[in-house]
PDB file of C-alpha atoms and ligand atoms in Angstrom:
ATOM      1  CA  MET A1061      98.840 103.558 131.441  1.00  0.00           C
ATOM      2  CA  GLN A1062     100.542 105.077 128.427  1.00  0.00           C
ATOM      3  CA  ALA A1063      98.396 106.890 125.866  1.00  0.00           C
ATOM      4  CA  GLU A1064      98.184 105.156 122.492  1.00  0.00           C
ATOM      5  CA  HIS A1065     100.479 106.823 119.989  1.00  0.00           C
ATOM      6  CA  PRO A1066      98.311 108.628 117.395  1.00  0.00           C
ATOM      7  CA  ALA A1067     100.474 107.105 114.632  1.00  0.00           C
ATOM      8  CA  GLN A1068      98.918 103.742 115.573  1.00  0.00           C
ATOM      9  CA  ARG A1069      95.673 105.113 114.205  1.00  0.00           C
ATOM     10  CA  TYR A1070      96.907 107.428 111.474  1.00  0.00           C
ATOM     11  CA  GLY A1071      99.888 105.451 110.097  1.00  0.00           C
ATOM     12  CA  LYS A1072     103.633 105.999 110.234  1.00  0.00           C
ATOM     13  CA  VAL A1073     104.729 109.633 109.918  1.00  0.00           C
ATOM     14  CA  TYR A1074     108.285 110.697 109.017  1.00  0.00           C
ATOM     15  CA  VAL A1075     109.630 114.216 108.474  1.00  0.00           C
ATOM     16  CA  LEU A1076     112.106 114.944 105.664  1.00  0.00           C
ATOM     17  CA  ARG A1077     114.058 118.183 106.096  1.00  0.00           C
ATOM     18  CA  ILE A1078     115.495 119.366 102.757  1.00  0.00           C
ATOM     19  CA  GLY A1079     117.776 122.311 101.888  1.00  0.00           C
ATOM     20  CA  HIS A1080     119.665 122.386 105.203  1.00  0.00           C
ATOM     21  CA  ARG A1081     122.703 124.732 105.068  1.00  0.00           C
ATOM     22  CA  PRO A1082     125.075 123.735 107.900  1.00  0.00           C
ATOM     23  CA  GLU A1083     126.606 127.217 108.072  1.00  0.00           C
ATOM     24  CA  ARG A1084     123.292 128.933 108.894  1.00  0.00           C
ATOM     25  CA  ASP A1085     120.451 126.473 109.597  1.00  0.00           C
ATOM     26  CA  LYS A1086     121.693 124.458 112.605  1.00  0.00           C
ATOM     27  CA  ARG A1087     119.263 125.950 115.068  1.00  0.00           C
ATOM     28  CA  ILE A1088     116.170 125.947 112.878  1.00  0.00           C
ATOM     29  CA  THR A1089     116.799 122.402 111.597  1.00  0.00           C
ATOM     30  CA  THR A1090     117.290 121.219 115.180  1.00  0.00           C
ATOM     31  CA  HIS A1091     113.944 122.834 115.976  1.00  0.00           C
ATOM     32  CA  VAL A1092     112.302 121.030 113.041  1.00  0.00           C
ATOM     33  CA  GLY A1093     113.607 117.762 114.530  1.00  0.00           C
ATOM     34  CA  LEU A1094     112.457 118.679 118.035  1.00  0.00           C
ATOM     35  CA  VAL A1095     108.977 119.510 116.773  1.00  0.00           C
ATOM     36  CA  ALA A1096     108.899 116.249 114.790  1.00  0.00           C
ATOM     37  CA  ARG A1097     109.611 114.330 118.020  1.00  0.00           C
ATOM     38  CA  ALA A1098     107.440 116.331 120.405  1.00  0.00           C
ATOM     39  CA  PHE A1099     104.467 116.407 118.033  1.00  0.00           C
ATOM     40  CA  GLY A1100     104.442 112.665 117.410  1.00  0.00           C
ATOM     41  CA  ALA A1101     106.410 111.923 114.218  1.00  0.00           C
ATOM     42  CA  ASN A1102     108.158 108.535 114.118  1.00  0.00           C
ATOM     43  CA  GLY A1103     111.186 109.580 112.084  1.00  0.00           C
ATOM     44  CA  PHE A1104     113.346 112.574 111.185  1.00  0.00           C
ATOM     45  CA  ILE A1105     115.493 112.548 108.042  1.00  0.00           C
ATOM     46  CA  LEU A1106     118.029 115.269 107.289  1.00  0.00           C
ATOM     47  CA  ALA A1107     118.369 115.085 103.516  1.00  0.00           C
ATOM     48  CA  ASP A1108     121.520 115.397 101.398  1.00  0.00           C
ATOM     49  CA  VAL A1109     123.844 116.373 104.219  1.00  0.00           C
ATOM     50  CA  CYS A1110     124.839 115.260 107.696  1.00  0.00           C
ATOM     51  CA  ASP A1111     125.214 117.842 110.420  1.00  0.00           C
ATOM     52  CA  ASP A1112     126.642 116.342 113.609  1.00  0.00           C
ATOM     53  CA  HIS A1113     125.549 119.319 115.678  1.00  0.00           C
ATOM     54  CA  VAL A1114     121.885 118.821 114.697  1.00  0.00           C
ATOM     55  CA  MET A1115     121.917 115.032 114.965  1.00  0.00           C
ATOM     56  CA  SER A1116     123.703 114.923 118.330  1.00  0.00           C
ATOM     57  CA  SER A1117     121.352 117.554 119.808  1.00  0.00           C
ATOM     58  CA  LEU A1118     118.366 115.437 118.763  1.00  0.00           C
ATOM     59  CA  LYS A1119     119.952 112.230 120.098  1.00  0.00           C
ATOM     60  CA  LYS A1120     120.579 113.904 123.465  1.00  0.00           C
ATOM     61  CA  VAL A1121     116.938 114.975 123.714  1.00  0.00           C
ATOM     62  CA  LEU A1122     115.765 111.463 122.808  1.00  0.00           C
ATOM     63  CA  GLU A1123     118.059 109.956 125.449  1.00  0.00           C
ATOM     64  CA  ARG A1124     116.913 112.264 128.213  1.00  0.00           C
ATOM     65  CA  TRP A1125     113.269 112.908 127.355  1.00  0.00           C
ATOM     66  CA  GLY A1126     112.500 109.579 125.676  1.00  0.00           C
ATOM     67  CA  GLY A1127     110.855 108.593 122.439  1.00  0.00           C
ATOM     68  CA  ALA A1128     111.674 106.145 119.710  1.00  0.00           C
ATOM     69  CA  MET A1129     112.012 108.409 116.685  1.00  0.00           C
ATOM     70  CA  ASP A1130     114.231 107.065 113.864  1.00  0.00           C
ATOM     71  CA  LEU A1131     117.026 109.463 112.898  1.00  0.00           C
ATOM     72  CA  LEU A1132     118.876 109.471 109.588  1.00  0.00           C
ATOM     73  CA  CYS A1133     121.004 111.970 107.668  1.00  0.00           C
ATOM     74  CA  GLY A1134     122.904 112.301 104.416  1.00  0.00           C
ATOM     75  CA  VAL A1135     120.509 110.322 102.214  1.00  0.00           C
ATOM     76  CA  SER A1136     119.414 111.864  98.911  1.00  0.00           C
ATOM     77  CA  GLY A1137     116.121 113.713  99.492  1.00  0.00           C
ATOM     78  CA  LYS A1138     114.895 112.990  95.972  1.00  0.00           C
ATOM     79  CA  SER A1139     115.721 109.265  96.175  1.00  0.00           C
ATOM     80  CA  TYR A1140     114.091 109.079  99.609  1.00  0.00           C
ATOM     81  CA  VAL A1141     110.860 110.548  98.212  1.00  0.00           C
ATOM     82  CA  ARG A1142     110.895 108.171  95.215  1.00  0.00           C
ATOM     83  CA  GLU A1143     111.512 105.137  97.459  1.00  0.00           C
ATOM     84  CA  TRP A1144     108.836 106.231  99.927  1.00  0.00           C
ATOM     85  CA  LYS A1145     106.279 106.378  97.131  1.00  0.00           C
ATOM     86  CA  LYS A1146     107.459 103.064  95.647  1.00  0.00           C
ATOM     87  CA  GLY A1147     106.886 101.534  99.086  1.00  0.00           C
ATOM     88  CA  GLY A1148     103.263 102.710  99.003  1.00  0.00           C
ATOM     89  CA  GLY A1149     103.662 105.866 101.096  1.00  0.00           C
ATOM     90  CA  GLU A1150     102.299 109.359 100.542  1.00  0.00           C
ATOM     91  CA  VAL A1151     104.348 112.539 100.401  1.00  0.00           C
ATOM     92  CA  ILE A1152     103.033 115.718 101.972  1.00  0.00           C
ATOM     93  CA  HIS A1153     105.039 118.796 101.042  1.00  0.00           C
ATOM     94  CA  LEU A1154     104.398 121.811 103.260  1.00  0.00           C
ATOM     95  CA  THR A1155     104.457 124.979 101.181  1.00  0.00           C
ATOM     96  CA  MET A1156     102.651 128.312 101.323  1.00  0.00           C
ATOM     97  CA  TYR A1157     101.671 127.756  97.668  1.00  0.00           C
ATOM     98  CA  GLY A1158      99.733 124.560  98.395  1.00  0.00           C
ATOM     99  CA  LEU A1159      96.118 123.765  99.216  1.00  0.00           C
ATOM    100  CA  HIS A1160      94.791 125.064 102.508  1.00  0.00           C
ATOM    101  CA  VAL A1161      95.387 122.485 105.252  1.00  0.00           C
ATOM    102  CA  ASP A1162      91.726 122.531 106.311  1.00  0.00           C
ATOM    103  CA  ASP A1163      90.649 121.532 102.796  1.00  0.00           C
ATOM    104  CA  VAL A1164      92.826 118.383 102.661  1.00  0.00           C
ATOM    105  CA  ILE A1165      93.481 117.248 106.227  1.00  0.00           C
ATOM    106  CA  GLU A1166      90.452 114.889 106.369  1.00  0.00           C
ATOM    107  CA  SER A1167      91.546 113.087 103.247  1.00  0.00           C
ATOM    108  CA  ILE A1168      95.173 112.879 104.492  1.00  0.00           C
ATOM    109  CA  ARG A1169      94.066 111.623 107.913  1.00  0.00           C
ATOM    110  CA  SER A1170      91.704 109.024 106.530  1.00  0.00           C
ATOM    111  CA  SER A1171      94.467 107.304 104.545  1.00  0.00           C
ATOM    112  CA  PRO A1172      96.343 104.580 106.450  1.00  0.00           C
ATOM    113  CA  LYS A1173      99.376 104.978 104.161  1.00  0.00           C
ATOM    114  CA  PRO A1174     102.727 106.020 105.668  1.00  0.00           C
ATOM    115  CA  LYS A1175     103.202 109.769 105.424  1.00  0.00           C
ATOM    116  CA  LEU A1176     106.422 111.584 104.597  1.00  0.00           C
ATOM    117  CA  ILE A1177     106.178 115.274 105.473  1.00  0.00           C
ATOM    118  CA  VAL A1178     108.655 117.420 103.526  1.00  0.00           C
ATOM    119  CA  VAL A1179     109.748 120.822 104.819  1.00  0.00           C
ATOM    120  CA  GLY A1180     112.160 123.120 102.990  1.00  0.00           C
ATOM    121  CA  ALA A1181     114.608 125.886 103.735  1.00  0.00           C
ATOM    122  CA  GLU A1182     115.350 128.710 101.284  1.00  0.00           C
ATOM    123  CA  LYS A1183     114.453 127.490  97.791  1.00  0.00           C
ATOM    124  CA  VAL A1184     112.566 124.252  97.200  1.00  0.00           C
ATOM    125  CA  PRO A1185     113.294 122.493  93.860  1.00  0.00           C
ATOM    126  CA  PRO A1186     110.235 121.923  91.580  1.00  0.00           C
ATOM    127  CA  PHE A1187     110.767 118.132  92.010  1.00  0.00           C
ATOM    128  CA  TYR A1188     109.109 118.209  95.452  1.00  0.00           C
ATOM    129  CA  TYR A1189     106.040 120.111  94.214  1.00  0.00           C
ATOM    130  CA  GLU A1190     105.663 117.634  91.358  1.00  0.00           C
ATOM    131  CA  GLU A1191     106.247 114.431  93.333  1.00  0.00           C
ATOM    132  CA  ALA A1192     104.149 115.380  96.362  1.00  0.00           C
ATOM    133  CA  THR A1193     100.875 113.547  96.847  1.00  0.00           C
ATOM    134  CA  TYR A1194      99.702 116.756  98.529  1.00  0.00           C
ATOM    135  CA  ASN A1195     101.165 120.267  98.541  1.00  0.00           C
ATOM    136  CA  VAL A1196      99.731 121.669 101.753  1.00  0.00           C
ATOM    137  CA  ALA A1197      99.684 125.277 102.950  1.00  0.00           C
ATOM    138  CA  ILE A1198      99.389 126.241 106.589  1.00  0.00           C
ATOM    139  CA  GLY A1199      97.722 129.397 105.398  1.00  0.00           C
ATOM    140  CA  ASN A1200      98.976 131.017 102.193  1.00  0.00           C
ATOM    141  CA  GLN A1201     101.423 133.405 103.860  1.00  0.00           C
ATOM    142  CA  PRO A1202     105.178 132.900 104.247  1.00  0.00           C
ATOM    143  CA  HIS A1203     106.311 131.907 107.756  1.00  0.00           C
ATOM    144  CA  SER A1204     108.486 129.073 108.984  1.00  0.00           C
ATOM    145  CA  GLU A1205     109.079 125.352 108.583  1.00  0.00           C
ATOM    146  CA  VAL A1206     108.950 124.954 112.371  1.00  0.00           C
ATOM    147  CA  ALA A1207     105.530 126.584 112.661  1.00  0.00           C
ATOM    148  CA  ALA A1208     104.220 124.819 109.546  1.00  0.00           C
ATOM    149  CA  LEU A1209     105.287 121.382 110.809  1.00  0.00           C
ATOM    150  CA  ALA A1210     103.881 121.926 114.302  1.00  0.00           C
ATOM    151  CA  ILE A1211     100.508 123.055 113.029  1.00  0.00           C
ATOM    152  CA  PHE A1212     100.305 120.308 110.412  1.00  0.00           C
ATOM    153  CA  LEU A1213     101.039 117.549 112.961  1.00  0.00           C
ATOM    154  CA  ASP A1214      98.650 119.072 115.470  1.00  0.00           C
ATOM    155  CA  ARG A1215      95.847 119.113 112.867  1.00  0.00           C
ATOM    156  CA  LEU A1216      96.714 115.575 111.730  1.00  0.00           C
ATOM    157  CA  TYR A1217      96.577 114.194 115.279  1.00  0.00           C
ATOM    158  CA  ARG A1218      93.731 116.493 116.413  1.00  0.00           C
ATOM    159  CA  GLY A1219      95.843 117.749 119.311  1.00  0.00           C
ATOM    160  CA  GLU A1220      96.168 114.279 120.889  1.00  0.00           C
ATOM    161  CA  GLU A1221      99.958 114.351 120.448  1.00  0.00           C
ATOM    162  CA  LEU A1222     100.297 116.955 123.202  1.00  0.00           C
ATOM    163  CA  ARG A1223      99.340 114.247 125.731  1.00  0.00           C
ATOM    164  CA  LEU A1224     101.914 111.731 124.494  1.00  0.00           C
ATOM    165  CA  GLU A1225     104.031 109.900 127.046  1.00  0.00           C
ATOM    166  CA  PHE A1226     107.489 109.135 125.664  1.00  0.00           C
ATOM    167  CA  PRO A1227     108.943 105.655 126.238  1.00  0.00           C
ATOM    168  CA  ASN A1228     112.385 105.293 127.892  1.00  0.00           C
ATOM    169  CA  ALA A1229     112.432 108.835 129.267  1.00  0.00           C
ATOM    170  CA  LYS A1230     114.914 109.513 132.062  1.00  0.00           C
ATOM    171  CA  VAL A1231     112.964 112.521 133.313  1.00  0.00           C
ATOM    172  CA  LYS A1232     109.412 113.737 133.215  1.00  0.00           C
ATOM    173  CA  ILE A1233     107.782 117.078 133.912  1.00  0.00           C
ATOM    174  CA  ILE A1234     104.995 117.291 136.463  1.00  0.00           C
ATOM    175  CA  PRO A1235     102.817 120.122 135.197  1.00  0.00           C
ATOM    176  CA  SER A1236     102.633 122.895 137.773  1.00  0.00           C
ATOM    177  CA  ALA A1237     100.865 126.180 137.968  1.00  0.00           C
ATOM    178  CA  ARG A1238     104.140 127.822 139.046  1.00  0.00           C
ATOM    179  CA  GLY A1239     107.787 126.824 139.043  1.00  0.00           C
ATOM    180  CA  LYS A1240     109.446 123.751 137.554  1.00  0.00           C
ATOM    181  CA  LYS A1241     108.800 120.201 138.709  1.00  0.00           C
ATOM    182  CA  VAL A1242     110.894 117.529 137.020  1.00  0.00           C
ATOM    183  CA  VAL A1243     111.083 113.952 138.324  1.00  0.00           C
ATOM    184  CA  SER A1244     113.682 111.313 137.540  1.00  0.00           C
ATOM    185  CA  LEU A1245     112.329 108.077 136.083  1.00  0.00           C
ATOM    186  CA  GLU A1246     115.604 106.215 136.310  1.00  0.00           C
ATOM    187  CA  LYS A1247     115.539 103.124 138.467  1.00  0.00           C
ATOM    188  CA  HIS A1248     118.222 103.380 141.115  1.00  0.00           C
ATOM    189  CA  PRO A1249     119.439 100.093 142.659  1.00  0.00           C
ATOM    190  CA  LYS A1250     118.673  99.945 146.431  1.00  0.00           C
TER     191      LYS A1250
HETATM  192  N1  SAM B1556     110.357 130.530  99.419  1.00  0.00           N
HETATM  193  C1  SAM B1556     110.567 129.166  99.810  1.00  0.00           C
HETATM  194  C2  SAM B1556     110.002 128.210  98.799  1.00  0.00           C
HETATM  195  O1  SAM B1556     110.577 128.090  97.748  1.00  0.00           O
HETATM  196  O2  SAM B1556     109.018 127.527  99.083  1.00  0.00           O
HETATM  197  C3  SAM B1556     109.990 128.912 101.236  1.00  0.00           C
HETATM  198  C4  SAM B1556     110.934 129.271 102.330  1.00  0.00           C
HETATM  199  S1  SAM B1556     110.301 129.041 103.994  1.00  0.00           S
HETATM  200  C5  SAM B1556     111.367 130.062 104.925  1.00  0.00           C
HETATM  201  C6  SAM B1556     110.900 127.461 104.478  1.00  0.00           C
HETATM  202  C7  SAM B1556     109.867 126.368 104.559  1.00  0.00           C
HETATM  203  O3  SAM B1556     108.862 126.707 105.492  1.00  0.00           O
HETATM  204  C8  SAM B1556     109.143 126.040 103.289  1.00  0.00           C
HETATM  205  O4  SAM B1556     109.885 125.242 102.411  1.00  0.00           O
HETATM  206  C9  SAM B1556     107.905 125.320 103.839  1.00  0.00           C
HETATM  207  O5  SAM B1556     108.171 123.954 104.070  1.00  0.00           O
HETATM  208  C10 SAM B1556     107.654 126.039 105.161  1.00  0.00           C
HETATM  209  N2  SAM B1556     106.594 127.047 105.091  1.00  0.00           N
HETATM  210  C11 SAM B1556     106.720 128.384 105.208  1.00  0.00           C
HETATM  211  N3  SAM B1556     105.523 128.987 105.126  1.00  0.00           N
HETATM  212  C12 SAM B1556     104.612 127.997 104.955  1.00  0.00           C
HETATM  213  C13 SAM B1556     103.197 127.978 104.813  1.00  0.00           C
HETATM  214  N4  SAM B1556     102.461 129.094 104.815  1.00  0.00           N
HETATM  215  N5  SAM B1556     102.599 126.784 104.661  1.00  0.00           N
HETATM  216  C14 SAM B1556     103.312 125.635 104.654  1.00  0.00           C
HETATM  217  N6  SAM B1556     104.639 125.592 104.786  1.00  0.00           N
HETATM  218  C15 SAM B1556     105.289 126.757 104.933  1.00  0.00           C
END
C-alpha cells in the first residue's frame, strides 16, 4: 500500500525558484527542484526564465524515479505570487532575515491553504519580503536555498516525506546495509 502523501493533510505545496542565472546556477537550481520533488512538494516553478538544462534534468528524474510534480518555467515570479495569493494561497519566503522556523511552523502547518515556498539566489527584491505571508528563517545564518528548502519541507511534513512512494516510478531502491539494490518496476510483456 502506498503511503498517503503528506500534502493530502497539509495542503498543496509548490516551490518558486527566483533569481536563477542560467550562466552560473544550473546545478544549484536543479538541486532545488530535486529537493522539491524528493521532499514532497507538488510543483516546481522556475521564475522569469526558462533553462532547458534544469527542466530536462528534472523531467528525466520524474520519468525514471516517479512522482507527479508540476513543472513550469518562464512565468513572472511577481505575477505568480500575486495570483497565488488572489487564489487564496499563502506565500512562505525562506530568508535568513525571517522568523525562526520553529516559531511559525505550527501556524503554517495548521493552515489548509495552498503554500508557495519562495527561495532566492543572490539578491532577493524587497517585493518578496513584503508580499510573503511568512518570512521564515532556517536559523538566522546565511547558507543555501537547497538546505533551507529541505529543512523547511522536512519540518512541515514532520519527516513523513522521507517514506514517500513515488507513483509511476520505473525503478525503486531496496534499502540495503551495503551495496546498491535497485529493482525495475516496469511491466515486461511475457
Ligand atoms: N543575500 C541573499 C538575500 O538577499 O536574501 C541570500 C542569498 S542565499 C545564497 C540564497 C537563498 O538561500 C536565499 O534567497 C534564501 O531563500 C535561502 N537561504 C539562505 N540562508 C537561509 C536561511 N538561514 N534561512 C532561510 N533561507 C535561507
